[in-house]
mmCIF file with all atom_site columns, C-alpha atoms in Angstrom:
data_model
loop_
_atom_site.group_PDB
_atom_site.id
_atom_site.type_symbol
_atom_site.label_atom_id
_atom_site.label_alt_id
_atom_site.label_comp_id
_atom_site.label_asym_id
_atom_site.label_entity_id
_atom_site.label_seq_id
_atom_site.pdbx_PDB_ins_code
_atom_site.Cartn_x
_atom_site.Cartn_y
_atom_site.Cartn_z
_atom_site.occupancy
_atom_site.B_iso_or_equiv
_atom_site.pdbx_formal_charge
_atom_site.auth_seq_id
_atom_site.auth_comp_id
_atom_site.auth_asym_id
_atom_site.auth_atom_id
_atom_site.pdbx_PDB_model_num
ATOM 1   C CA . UNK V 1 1   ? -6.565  -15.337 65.064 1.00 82.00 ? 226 UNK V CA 1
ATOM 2   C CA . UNK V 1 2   ? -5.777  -18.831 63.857 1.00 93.00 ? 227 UNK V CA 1
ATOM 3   C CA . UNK V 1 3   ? -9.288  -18.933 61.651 1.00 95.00 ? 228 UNK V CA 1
ATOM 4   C CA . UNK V 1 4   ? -8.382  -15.602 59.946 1.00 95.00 ? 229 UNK V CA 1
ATOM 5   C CA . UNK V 1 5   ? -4.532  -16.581 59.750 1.00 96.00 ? 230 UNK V CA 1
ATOM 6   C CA . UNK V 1 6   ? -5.151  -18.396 56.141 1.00 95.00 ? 231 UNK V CA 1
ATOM 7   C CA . UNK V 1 7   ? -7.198  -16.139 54.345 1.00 95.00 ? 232 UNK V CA 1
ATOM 8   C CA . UNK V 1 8   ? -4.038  -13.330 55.528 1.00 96.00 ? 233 UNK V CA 1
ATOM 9   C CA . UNK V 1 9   ? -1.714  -15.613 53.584 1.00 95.00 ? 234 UNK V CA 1
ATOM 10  C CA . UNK V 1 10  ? -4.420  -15.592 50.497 1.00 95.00 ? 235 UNK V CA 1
ATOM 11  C CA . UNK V 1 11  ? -4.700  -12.222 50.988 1.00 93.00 ? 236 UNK V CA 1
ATOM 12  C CA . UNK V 1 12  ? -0.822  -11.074 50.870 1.00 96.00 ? 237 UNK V CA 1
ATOM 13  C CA . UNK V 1 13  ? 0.298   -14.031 48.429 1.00 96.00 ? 238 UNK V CA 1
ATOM 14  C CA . UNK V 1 14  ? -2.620  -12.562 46.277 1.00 95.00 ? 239 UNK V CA 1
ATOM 15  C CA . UNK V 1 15  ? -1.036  -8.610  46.470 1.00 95.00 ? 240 UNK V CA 1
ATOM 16  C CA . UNK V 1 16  ? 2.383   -10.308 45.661 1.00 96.00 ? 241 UNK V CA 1
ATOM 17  C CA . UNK V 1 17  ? 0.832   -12.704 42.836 1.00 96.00 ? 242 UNK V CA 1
ATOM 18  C CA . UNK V 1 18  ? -0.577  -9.775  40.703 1.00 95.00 ? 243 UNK V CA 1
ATOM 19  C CA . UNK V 1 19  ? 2.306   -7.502  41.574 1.00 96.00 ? 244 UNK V CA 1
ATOM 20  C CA . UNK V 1 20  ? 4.578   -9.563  40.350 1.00 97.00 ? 245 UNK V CA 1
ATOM 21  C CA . UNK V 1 21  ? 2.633   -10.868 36.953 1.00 96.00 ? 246 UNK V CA 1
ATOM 22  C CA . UNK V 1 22  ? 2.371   -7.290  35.802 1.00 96.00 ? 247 UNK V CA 1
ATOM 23  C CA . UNK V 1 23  ? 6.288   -7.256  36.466 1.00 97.00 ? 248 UNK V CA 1
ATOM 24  C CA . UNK V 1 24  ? 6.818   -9.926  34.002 1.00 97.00 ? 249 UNK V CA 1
ATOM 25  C CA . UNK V 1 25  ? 8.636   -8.829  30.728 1.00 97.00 ? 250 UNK V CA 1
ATOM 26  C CA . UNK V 1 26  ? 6.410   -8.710  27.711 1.00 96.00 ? 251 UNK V CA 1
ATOM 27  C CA . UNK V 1 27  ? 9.438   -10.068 25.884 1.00 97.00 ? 252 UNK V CA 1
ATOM 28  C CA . UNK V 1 28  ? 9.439   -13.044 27.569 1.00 97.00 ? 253 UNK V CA 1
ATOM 29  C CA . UNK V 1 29  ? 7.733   -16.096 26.310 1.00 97.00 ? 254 UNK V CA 1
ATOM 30  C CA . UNK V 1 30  ? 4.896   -16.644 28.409 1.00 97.00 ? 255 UNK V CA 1
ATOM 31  C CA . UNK V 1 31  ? 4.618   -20.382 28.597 1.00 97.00 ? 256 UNK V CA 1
ATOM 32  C CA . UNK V 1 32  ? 8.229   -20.195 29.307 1.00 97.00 ? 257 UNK V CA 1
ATOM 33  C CA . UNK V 1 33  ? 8.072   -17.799 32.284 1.00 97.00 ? 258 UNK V CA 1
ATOM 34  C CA . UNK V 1 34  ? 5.423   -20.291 33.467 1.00 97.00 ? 259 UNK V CA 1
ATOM 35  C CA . UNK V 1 35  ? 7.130   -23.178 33.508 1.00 97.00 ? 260 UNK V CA 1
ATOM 36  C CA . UNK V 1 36  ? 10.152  -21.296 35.719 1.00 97.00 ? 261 UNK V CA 1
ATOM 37  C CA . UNK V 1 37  ? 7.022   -20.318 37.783 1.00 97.00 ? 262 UNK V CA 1
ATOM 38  C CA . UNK V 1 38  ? 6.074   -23.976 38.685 1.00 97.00 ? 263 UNK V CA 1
ATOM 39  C CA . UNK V 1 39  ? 9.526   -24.755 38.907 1.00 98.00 ? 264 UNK V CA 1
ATOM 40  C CA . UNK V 1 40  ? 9.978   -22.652 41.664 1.00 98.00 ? 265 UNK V CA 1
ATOM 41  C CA . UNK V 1 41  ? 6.469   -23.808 43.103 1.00 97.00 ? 266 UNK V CA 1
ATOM 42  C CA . UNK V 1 42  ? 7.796   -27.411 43.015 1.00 97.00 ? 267 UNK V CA 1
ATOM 43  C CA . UNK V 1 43  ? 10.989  -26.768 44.410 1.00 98.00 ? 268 UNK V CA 1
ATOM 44  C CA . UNK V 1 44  ? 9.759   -24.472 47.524 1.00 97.00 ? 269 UNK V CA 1
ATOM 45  C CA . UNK V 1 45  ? 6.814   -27.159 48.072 1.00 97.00 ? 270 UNK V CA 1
ATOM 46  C CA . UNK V 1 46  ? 9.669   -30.027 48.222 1.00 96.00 ? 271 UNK V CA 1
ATOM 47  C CA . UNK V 1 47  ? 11.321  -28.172 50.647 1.00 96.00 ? 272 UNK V CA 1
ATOM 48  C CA . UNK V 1 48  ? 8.341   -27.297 52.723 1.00 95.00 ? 273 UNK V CA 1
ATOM 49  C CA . UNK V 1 49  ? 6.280   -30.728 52.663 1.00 95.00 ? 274 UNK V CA 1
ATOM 50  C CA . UNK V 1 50  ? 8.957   -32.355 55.610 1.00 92.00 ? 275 UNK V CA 1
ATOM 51  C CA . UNK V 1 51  ? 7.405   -29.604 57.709 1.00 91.00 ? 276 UNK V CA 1
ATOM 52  C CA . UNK V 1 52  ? 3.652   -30.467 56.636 1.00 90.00 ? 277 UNK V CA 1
ATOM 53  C CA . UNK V 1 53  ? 3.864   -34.059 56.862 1.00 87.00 ? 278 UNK V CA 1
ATOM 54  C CA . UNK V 1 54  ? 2.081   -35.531 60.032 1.00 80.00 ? 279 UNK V CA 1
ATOM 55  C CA . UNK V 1 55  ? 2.349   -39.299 61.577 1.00 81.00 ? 280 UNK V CA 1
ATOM 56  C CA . UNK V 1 56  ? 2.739   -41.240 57.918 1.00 86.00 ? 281 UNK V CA 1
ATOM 57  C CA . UNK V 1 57  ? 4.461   -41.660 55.177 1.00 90.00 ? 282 UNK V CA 1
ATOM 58  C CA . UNK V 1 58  ? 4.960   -39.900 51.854 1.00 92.00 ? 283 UNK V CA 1
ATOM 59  C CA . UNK V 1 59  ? 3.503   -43.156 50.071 1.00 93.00 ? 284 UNK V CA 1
ATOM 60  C CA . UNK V 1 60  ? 0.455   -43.068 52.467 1.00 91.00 ? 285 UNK V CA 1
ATOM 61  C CA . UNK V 1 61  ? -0.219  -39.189 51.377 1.00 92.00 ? 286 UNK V CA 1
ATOM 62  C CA . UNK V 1 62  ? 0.145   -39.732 47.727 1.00 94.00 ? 287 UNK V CA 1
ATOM 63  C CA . UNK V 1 63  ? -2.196  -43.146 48.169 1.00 95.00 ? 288 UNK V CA 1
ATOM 64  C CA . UNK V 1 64  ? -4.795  -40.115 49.198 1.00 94.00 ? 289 UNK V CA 1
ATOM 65  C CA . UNK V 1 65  ? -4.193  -38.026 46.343 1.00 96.00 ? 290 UNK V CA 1
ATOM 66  C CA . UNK V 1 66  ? -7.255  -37.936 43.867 1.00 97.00 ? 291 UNK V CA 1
ATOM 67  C CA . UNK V 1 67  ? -8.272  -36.207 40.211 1.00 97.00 ? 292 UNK V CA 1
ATOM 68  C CA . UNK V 1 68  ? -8.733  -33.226 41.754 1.00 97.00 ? 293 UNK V CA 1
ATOM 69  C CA . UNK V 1 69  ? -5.165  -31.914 42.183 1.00 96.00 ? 294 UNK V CA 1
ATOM 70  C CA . UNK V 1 70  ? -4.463  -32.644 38.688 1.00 96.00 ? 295 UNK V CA 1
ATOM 71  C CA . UNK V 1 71  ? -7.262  -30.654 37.768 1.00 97.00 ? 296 UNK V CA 1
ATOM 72  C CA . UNK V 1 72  ? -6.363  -27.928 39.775 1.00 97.00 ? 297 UNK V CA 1
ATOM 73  C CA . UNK V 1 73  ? -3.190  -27.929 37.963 1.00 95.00 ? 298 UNK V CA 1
ATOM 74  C CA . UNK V 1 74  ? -4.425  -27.509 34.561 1.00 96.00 ? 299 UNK V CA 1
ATOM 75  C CA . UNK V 1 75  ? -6.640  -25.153 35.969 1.00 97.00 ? 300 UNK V CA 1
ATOM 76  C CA . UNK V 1 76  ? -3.746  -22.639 37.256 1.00 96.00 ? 301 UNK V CA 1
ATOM 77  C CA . UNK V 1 77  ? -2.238  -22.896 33.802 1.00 96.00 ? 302 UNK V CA 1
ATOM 78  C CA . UNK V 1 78  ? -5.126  -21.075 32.654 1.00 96.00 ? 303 UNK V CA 1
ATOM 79  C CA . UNK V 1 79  ? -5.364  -18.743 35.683 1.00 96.00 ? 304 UNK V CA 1
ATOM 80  C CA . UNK V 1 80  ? -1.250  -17.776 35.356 1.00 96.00 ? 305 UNK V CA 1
ATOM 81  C CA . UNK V 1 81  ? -1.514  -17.855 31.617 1.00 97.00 ? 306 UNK V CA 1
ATOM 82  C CA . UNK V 1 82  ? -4.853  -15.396 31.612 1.00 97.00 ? 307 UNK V CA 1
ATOM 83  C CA . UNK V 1 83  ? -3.593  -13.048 33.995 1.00 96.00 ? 308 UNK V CA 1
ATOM 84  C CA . UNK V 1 84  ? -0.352  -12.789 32.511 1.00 96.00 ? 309 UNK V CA 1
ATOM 85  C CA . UNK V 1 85  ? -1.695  -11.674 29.162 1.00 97.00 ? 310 UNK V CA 1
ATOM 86  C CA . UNK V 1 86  ? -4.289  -9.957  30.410 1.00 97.00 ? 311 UNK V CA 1
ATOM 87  C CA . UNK V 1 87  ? -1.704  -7.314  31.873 1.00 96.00 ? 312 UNK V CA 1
ATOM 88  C CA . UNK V 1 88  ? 0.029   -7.932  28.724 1.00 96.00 ? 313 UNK V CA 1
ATOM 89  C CA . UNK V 1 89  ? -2.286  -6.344  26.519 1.00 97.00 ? 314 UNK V CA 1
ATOM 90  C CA . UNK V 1 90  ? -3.131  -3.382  29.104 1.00 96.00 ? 315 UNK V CA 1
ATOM 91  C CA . UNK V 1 91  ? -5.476  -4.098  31.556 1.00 95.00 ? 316 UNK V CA 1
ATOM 92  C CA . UNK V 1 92  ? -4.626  -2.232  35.017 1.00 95.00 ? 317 UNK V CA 1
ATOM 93  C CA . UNK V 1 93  ? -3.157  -4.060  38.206 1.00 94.00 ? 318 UNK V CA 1
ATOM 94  C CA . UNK V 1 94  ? -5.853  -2.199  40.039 1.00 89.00 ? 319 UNK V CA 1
ATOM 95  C CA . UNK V 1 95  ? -9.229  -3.315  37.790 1.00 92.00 ? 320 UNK V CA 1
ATOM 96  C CA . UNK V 1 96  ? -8.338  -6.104  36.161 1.00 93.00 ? 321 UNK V CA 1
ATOM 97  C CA . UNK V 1 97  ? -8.092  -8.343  39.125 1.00 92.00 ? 322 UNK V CA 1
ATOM 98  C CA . UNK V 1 98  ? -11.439 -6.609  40.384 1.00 91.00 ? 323 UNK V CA 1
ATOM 99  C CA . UNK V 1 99  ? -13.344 -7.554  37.949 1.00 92.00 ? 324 UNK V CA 1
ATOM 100 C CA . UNK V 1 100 ? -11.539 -11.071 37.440 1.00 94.00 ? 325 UNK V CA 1
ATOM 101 C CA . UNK V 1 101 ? -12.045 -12.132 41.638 1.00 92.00 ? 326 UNK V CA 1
ATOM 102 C CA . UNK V 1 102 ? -15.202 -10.205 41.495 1.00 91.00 ? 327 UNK V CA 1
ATOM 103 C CA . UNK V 1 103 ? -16.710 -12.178 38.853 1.00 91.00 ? 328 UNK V CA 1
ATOM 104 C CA . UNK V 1 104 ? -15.312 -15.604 39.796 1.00 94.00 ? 329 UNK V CA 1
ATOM 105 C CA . UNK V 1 105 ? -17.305 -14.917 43.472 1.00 92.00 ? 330 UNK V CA 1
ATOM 106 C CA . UNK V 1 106 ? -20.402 -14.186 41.818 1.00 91.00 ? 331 UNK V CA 1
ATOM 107 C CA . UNK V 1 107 ? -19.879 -17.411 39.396 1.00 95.00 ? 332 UNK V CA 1
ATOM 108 C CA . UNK V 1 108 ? -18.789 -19.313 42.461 1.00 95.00 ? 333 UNK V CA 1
ATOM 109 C CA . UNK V 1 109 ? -21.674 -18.701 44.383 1.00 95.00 ? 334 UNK V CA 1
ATOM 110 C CA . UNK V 1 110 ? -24.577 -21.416 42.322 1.00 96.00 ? 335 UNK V CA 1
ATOM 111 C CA . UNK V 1 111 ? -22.012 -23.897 42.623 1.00 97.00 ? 336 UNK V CA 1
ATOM 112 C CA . UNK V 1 112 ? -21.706 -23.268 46.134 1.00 96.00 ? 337 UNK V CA 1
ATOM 113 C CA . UNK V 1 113 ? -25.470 -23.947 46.328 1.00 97.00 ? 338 UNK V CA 1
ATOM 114 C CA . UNK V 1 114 ? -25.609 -27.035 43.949 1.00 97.00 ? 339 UNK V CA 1
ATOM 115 C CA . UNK V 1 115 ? -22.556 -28.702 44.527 1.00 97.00 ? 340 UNK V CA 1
ATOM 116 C CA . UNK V 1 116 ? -21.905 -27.793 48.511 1.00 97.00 ? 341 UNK V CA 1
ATOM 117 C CA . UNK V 1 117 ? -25.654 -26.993 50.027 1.00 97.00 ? 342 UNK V CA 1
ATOM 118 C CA . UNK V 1 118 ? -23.942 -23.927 51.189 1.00 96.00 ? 343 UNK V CA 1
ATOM 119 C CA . UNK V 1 119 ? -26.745 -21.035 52.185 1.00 96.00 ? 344 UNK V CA 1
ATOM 120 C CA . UNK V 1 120 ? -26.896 -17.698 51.362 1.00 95.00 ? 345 UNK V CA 1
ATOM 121 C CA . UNK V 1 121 ? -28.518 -14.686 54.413 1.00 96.00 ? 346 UNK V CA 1
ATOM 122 C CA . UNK V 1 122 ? -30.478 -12.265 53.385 1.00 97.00 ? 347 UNK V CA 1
ATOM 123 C CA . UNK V 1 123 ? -26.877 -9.737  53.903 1.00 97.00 ? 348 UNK V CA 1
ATOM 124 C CA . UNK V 1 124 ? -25.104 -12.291 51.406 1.00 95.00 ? 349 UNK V CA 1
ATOM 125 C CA . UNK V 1 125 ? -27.567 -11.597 48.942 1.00 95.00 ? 350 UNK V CA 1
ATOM 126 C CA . UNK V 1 126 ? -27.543 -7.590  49.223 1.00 96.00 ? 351 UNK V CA 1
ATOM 127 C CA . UNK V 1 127 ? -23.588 -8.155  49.240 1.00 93.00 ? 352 UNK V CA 1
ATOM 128 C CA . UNK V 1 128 ? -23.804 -9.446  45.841 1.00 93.00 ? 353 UNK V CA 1
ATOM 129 C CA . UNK V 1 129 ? -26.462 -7.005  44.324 1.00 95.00 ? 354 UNK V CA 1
ATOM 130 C CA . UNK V 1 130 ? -23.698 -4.914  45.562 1.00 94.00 ? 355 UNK V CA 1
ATOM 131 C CA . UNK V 1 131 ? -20.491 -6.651  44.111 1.00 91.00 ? 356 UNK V CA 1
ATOM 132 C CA . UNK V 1 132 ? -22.564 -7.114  40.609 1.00 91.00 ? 357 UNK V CA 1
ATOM 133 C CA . UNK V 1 133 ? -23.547 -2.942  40.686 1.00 94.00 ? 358 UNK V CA 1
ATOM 134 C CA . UNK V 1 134 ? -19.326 -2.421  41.500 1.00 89.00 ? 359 UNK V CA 1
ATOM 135 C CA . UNK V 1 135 ? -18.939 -4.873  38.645 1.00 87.00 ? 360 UNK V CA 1
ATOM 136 C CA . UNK V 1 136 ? -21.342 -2.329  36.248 1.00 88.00 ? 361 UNK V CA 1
ATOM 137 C CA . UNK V 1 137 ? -19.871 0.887   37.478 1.00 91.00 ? 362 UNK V CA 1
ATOM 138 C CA . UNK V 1 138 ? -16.467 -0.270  37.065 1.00 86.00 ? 363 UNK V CA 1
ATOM 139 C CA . UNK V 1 139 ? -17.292 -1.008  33.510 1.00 82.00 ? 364 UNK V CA 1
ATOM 140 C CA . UNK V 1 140 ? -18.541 2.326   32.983 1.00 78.00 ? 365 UNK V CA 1
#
């Protein structure tokens, strides 16, 4: 239960995250509703992080902080931002984010190989003949 407990939360949090982009405003300035967004990130991460810290210090966990994280920041900008107009400008809750997660898998998957060694079964590969035939008929 504990290995499939994570991808639950990405799962839910995922539901919730589209759900409640498309219940955004389209009066409201979108770099503005963003920045309330990762307000509210910040603030609920502050209060969570006593509760994640193990055996050291908050100087010791920020001493392991790299590039990445900021990346991943600017990243999300364009993630929030994209998704936001995307539903914005009329794409459904129920395609767009098909075809968005659907397309970042198959994108993901040579960098998986290059970057990570990771190894794709023969049912992995007929999985993705299938996701990229989903991808054409949803198109359609």
């Amino acid at each position: 239960m504990v290995y499939y407990l994570p991808i639950f939360l990405v799962i839910a949090s995922n539901v919730f995250y589209h759900l409640f982009q498309k219940m955004i405003p389209n009066n409201v300035n979108p770099m503005l509703s963003l920045i309330i967004t990762y307000i509210t990130a910040a603030l609920l991460s502050l209060i969570i992080l006593p509760w994640c810290m193990k055996d050291t210090s908050l100087a010791a966990e920020v001493r392991k902080i790299n590039w990445a994280s900021f990346a991943l920041g600017a990243s999300l900008i364009g993630l929030e931002l994209g998704f936001l107009l995307a539903y914005r400008v009329g794409w459904n809750i129920s395609i767009g984010s098909l075809i968005a997660n659907t397309a970042v898998s198959l994108l993901l998957i040579p960098i998986g190989i290059l970057l990570f060694k990771e190894t794709l079964s023969i049912t992995n590969i007929i999985g993705v003949l299938l996701c990229v035939s989903g991808l054409f008929l949803i198109n359609k």
